[in-house]
XYZ file of C-alpha atoms in Angstrom:
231
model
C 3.594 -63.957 60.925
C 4.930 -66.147 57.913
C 2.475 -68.423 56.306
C 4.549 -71.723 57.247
C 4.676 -70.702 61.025
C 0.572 -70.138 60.901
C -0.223 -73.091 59.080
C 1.586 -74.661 61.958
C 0.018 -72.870 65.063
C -3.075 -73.937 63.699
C -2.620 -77.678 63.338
C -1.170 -77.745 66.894
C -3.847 -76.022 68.098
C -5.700 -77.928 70.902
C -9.050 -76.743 69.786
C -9.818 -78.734 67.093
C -11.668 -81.138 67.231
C -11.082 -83.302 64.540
C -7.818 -85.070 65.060
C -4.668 -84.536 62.471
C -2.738 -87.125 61.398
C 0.768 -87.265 62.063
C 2.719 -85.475 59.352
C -0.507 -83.607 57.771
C 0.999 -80.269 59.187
C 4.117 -81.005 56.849
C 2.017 -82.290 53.185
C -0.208 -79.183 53.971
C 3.135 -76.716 54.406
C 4.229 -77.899 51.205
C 1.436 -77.854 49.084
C 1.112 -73.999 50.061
C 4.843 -73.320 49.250
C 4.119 -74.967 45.763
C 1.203 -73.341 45.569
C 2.447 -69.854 46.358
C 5.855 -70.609 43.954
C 3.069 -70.812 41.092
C 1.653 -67.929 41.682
C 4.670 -65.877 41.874
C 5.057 -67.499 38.237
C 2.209 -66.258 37.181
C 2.455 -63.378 38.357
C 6.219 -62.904 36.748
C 4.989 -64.130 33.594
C 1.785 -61.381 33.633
C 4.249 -58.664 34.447
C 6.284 -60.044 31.224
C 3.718 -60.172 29.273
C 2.447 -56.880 30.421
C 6.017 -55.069 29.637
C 6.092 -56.615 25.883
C 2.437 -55.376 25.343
C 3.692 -51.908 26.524
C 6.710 -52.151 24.234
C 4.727 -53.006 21.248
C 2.457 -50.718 22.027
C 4.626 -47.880 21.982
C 6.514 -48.579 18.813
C 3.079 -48.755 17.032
C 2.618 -45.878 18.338
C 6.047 -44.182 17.499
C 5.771 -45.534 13.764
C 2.112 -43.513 14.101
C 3.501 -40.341 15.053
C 6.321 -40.586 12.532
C 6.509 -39.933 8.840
C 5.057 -42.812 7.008
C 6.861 -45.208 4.605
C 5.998 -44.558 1.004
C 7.631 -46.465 -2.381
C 9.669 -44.437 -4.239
C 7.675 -42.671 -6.915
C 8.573 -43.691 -10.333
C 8.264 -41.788 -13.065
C 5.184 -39.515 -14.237
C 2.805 -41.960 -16.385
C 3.112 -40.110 -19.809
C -0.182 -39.762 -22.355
C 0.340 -41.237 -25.307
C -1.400 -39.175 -28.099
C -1.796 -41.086 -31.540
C -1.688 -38.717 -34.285
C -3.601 -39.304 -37.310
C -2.202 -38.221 -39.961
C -4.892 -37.178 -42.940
C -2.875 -36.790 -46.501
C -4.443 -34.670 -48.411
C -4.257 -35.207 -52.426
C -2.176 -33.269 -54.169
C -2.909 -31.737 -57.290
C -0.704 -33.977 -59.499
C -3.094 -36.724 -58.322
C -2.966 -39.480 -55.613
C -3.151 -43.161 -57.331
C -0.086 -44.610 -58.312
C 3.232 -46.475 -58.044
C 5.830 -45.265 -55.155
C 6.571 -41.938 -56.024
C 4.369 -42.050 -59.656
C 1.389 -41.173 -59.558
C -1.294 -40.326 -62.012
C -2.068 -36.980 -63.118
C 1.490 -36.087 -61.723
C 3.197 -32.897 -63.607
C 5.355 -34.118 -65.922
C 8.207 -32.128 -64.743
C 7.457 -33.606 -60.684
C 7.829 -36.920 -62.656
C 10.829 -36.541 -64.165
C 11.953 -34.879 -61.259
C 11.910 -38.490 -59.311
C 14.690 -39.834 -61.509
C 12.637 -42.966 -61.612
C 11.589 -42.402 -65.567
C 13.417 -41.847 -68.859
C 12.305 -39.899 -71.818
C 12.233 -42.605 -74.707
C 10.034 -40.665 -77.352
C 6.660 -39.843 -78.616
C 3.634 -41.590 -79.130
C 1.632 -41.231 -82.194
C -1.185 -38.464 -80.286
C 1.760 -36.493 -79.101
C 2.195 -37.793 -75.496
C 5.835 -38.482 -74.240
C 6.820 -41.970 -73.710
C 9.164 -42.814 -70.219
C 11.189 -46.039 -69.755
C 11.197 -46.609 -66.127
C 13.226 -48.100 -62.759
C 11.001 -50.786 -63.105
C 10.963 -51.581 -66.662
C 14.151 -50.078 -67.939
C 13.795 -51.646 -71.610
C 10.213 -50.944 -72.209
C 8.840 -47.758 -74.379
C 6.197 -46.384 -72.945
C 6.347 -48.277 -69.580
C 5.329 -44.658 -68.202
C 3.375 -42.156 -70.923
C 2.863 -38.893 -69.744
C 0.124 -35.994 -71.363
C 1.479 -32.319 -71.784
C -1.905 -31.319 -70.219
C -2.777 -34.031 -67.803
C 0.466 -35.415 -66.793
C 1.456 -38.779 -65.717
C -1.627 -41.384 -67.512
C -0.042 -44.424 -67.689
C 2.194 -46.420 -65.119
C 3.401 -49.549 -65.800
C 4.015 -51.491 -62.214
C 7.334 -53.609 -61.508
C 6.447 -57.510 -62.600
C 7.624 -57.889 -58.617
C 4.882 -55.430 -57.581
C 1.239 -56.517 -56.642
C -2.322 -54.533 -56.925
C -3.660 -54.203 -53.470
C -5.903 -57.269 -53.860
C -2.445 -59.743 -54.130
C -2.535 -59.816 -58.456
C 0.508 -59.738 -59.753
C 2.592 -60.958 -62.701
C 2.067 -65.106 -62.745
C -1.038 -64.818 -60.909
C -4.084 -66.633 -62.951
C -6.635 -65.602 -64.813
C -8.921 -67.454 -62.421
C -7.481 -65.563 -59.494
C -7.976 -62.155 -61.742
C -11.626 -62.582 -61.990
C -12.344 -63.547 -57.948
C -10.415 -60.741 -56.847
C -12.015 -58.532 -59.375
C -15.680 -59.618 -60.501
C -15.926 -56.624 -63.076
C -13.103 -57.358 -64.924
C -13.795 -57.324 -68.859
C -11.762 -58.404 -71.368
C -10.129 -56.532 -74.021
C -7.694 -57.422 -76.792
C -4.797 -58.317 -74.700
C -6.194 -59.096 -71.269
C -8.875 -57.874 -68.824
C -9.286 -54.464 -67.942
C -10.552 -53.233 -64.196
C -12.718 -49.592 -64.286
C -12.287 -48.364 -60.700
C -14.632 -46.202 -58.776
C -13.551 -42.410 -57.489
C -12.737 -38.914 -58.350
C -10.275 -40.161 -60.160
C -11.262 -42.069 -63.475
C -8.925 -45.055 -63.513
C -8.121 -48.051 -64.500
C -6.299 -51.564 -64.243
C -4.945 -53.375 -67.103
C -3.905 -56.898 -67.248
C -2.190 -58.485 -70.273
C -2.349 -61.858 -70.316
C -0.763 -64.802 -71.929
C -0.779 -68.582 -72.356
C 1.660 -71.314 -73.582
C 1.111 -71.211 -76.585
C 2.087 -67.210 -76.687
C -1.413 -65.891 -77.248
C -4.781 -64.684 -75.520
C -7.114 -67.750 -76.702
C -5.098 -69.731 -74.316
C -3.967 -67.519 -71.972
C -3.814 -68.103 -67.984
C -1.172 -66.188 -66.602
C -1.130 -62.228 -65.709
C 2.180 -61.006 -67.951
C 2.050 -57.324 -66.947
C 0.170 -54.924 -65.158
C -0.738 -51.249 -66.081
C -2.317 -48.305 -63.974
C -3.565 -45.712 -66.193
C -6.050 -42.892 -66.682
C -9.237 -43.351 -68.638
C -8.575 -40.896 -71.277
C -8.750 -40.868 -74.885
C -5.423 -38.140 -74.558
C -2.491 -40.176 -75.134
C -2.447 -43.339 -77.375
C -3.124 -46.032 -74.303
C -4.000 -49.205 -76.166
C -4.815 -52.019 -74.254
């Protein structure tokens, strides 16, 4: 029997005994239609919801089962190596200007093309002009039996502690405590295998030492009594 026709039945029902008011049967047929359309609502909406949930589940599911997404690989990181690279001296000798350096065969000298022969000094040692100082005699003086002892730098050049020509004489004795002076200059004795030294002629105004305050030239030479290497 339908719901409506019940509900009925039972409100006209002579055995109740509290009386209905006239209409009642119709309000209370109604608010169990509206009631019942809700509930079919809900119940829709569940069976929606329900469905999607399945849906979802199963492509979670699917993407599970499947081969998973990866970025593309890039290229194999590569290990950088630094190589050191030791030089050993060679037997010419290590210290000097560019491709001079003393105690360098005279023949690996001249072989540079960066010296001229100019002559011979008064102990027998063979006097170079150079790249650097193509008018000078004796800018480079080489030994027959120790080579290259004397290398006189480019006046653009600089030692490795920043003296160059037109620095001071202040700034050549902060930047080298030791230096001495000598006839035309300071000289600077350095430490090593190698016995070497700086010289730096000065010269002032007035064209001599007594006033002097401004490096003219710079020399790299051996300490050797050799060659004729006057300060």
């Amino acid at each position: 029997m339908d719901l409506d026709d019940e509900l009925r039945r039972l409100f006209q029902d002579q055995r109740l005994e509290i009386p209905v008011k006239p209409g009642a049967d119709h309000a209370v047929v109604t608010g169990a239609r509206r009631v019942r359309r809700r509930r079919v609502a809900l119940a829709s909406a569940g069976s929606a919801f329900a469905v999607a949930a399945l849906v979802a589940g199963g492509i979670a599911l699917a993407g599970l089962g499947g081969p998973a997404s990866m970025p593309p690989a890039g290229p194999p990181t590569s290990e950088v190596t630094k190589t050191v690279t030791v030089e050993q001296p060679p037997s010419s000798g290590s210290v000097g200007f560019g491709v001079l350096k003393l105690g360098m065969a005279e023949a690996d000298a001249v072989a540079t093309g960066f010296i001229t022969r100019t002559g011979d000094d008064s102990l027998g040692c063979h006097q170079y002009s150079s790249q650097g100082h193509p008018d000078m005699v004796g800018a480079v003086v080489v030994s027959p039996s120790a080579g290259v002892v004397r290398i006189t730098i480019p006046s653009t050049a600089k030692t490795s502690m920043g003296i160059g020509v037109g620095s001071t004489v202040a700034e050549v004795k902060a930047r080298y405590p030791s230096a001495t002076a000598v006839l035309a200059g300071f000289v600077v004795h350095t430490g090593g295998a190698l016995a070497w030294n700086y010289v730096f002629h000065v010269q002032g105004t007035g064209g001599s030492f007594q006033d002097a305050d401004r490096v003219t030239m710079i020399r790299m030479q051996l300490d050797t009594a050799e060659c004729f290497l006057e300060n």
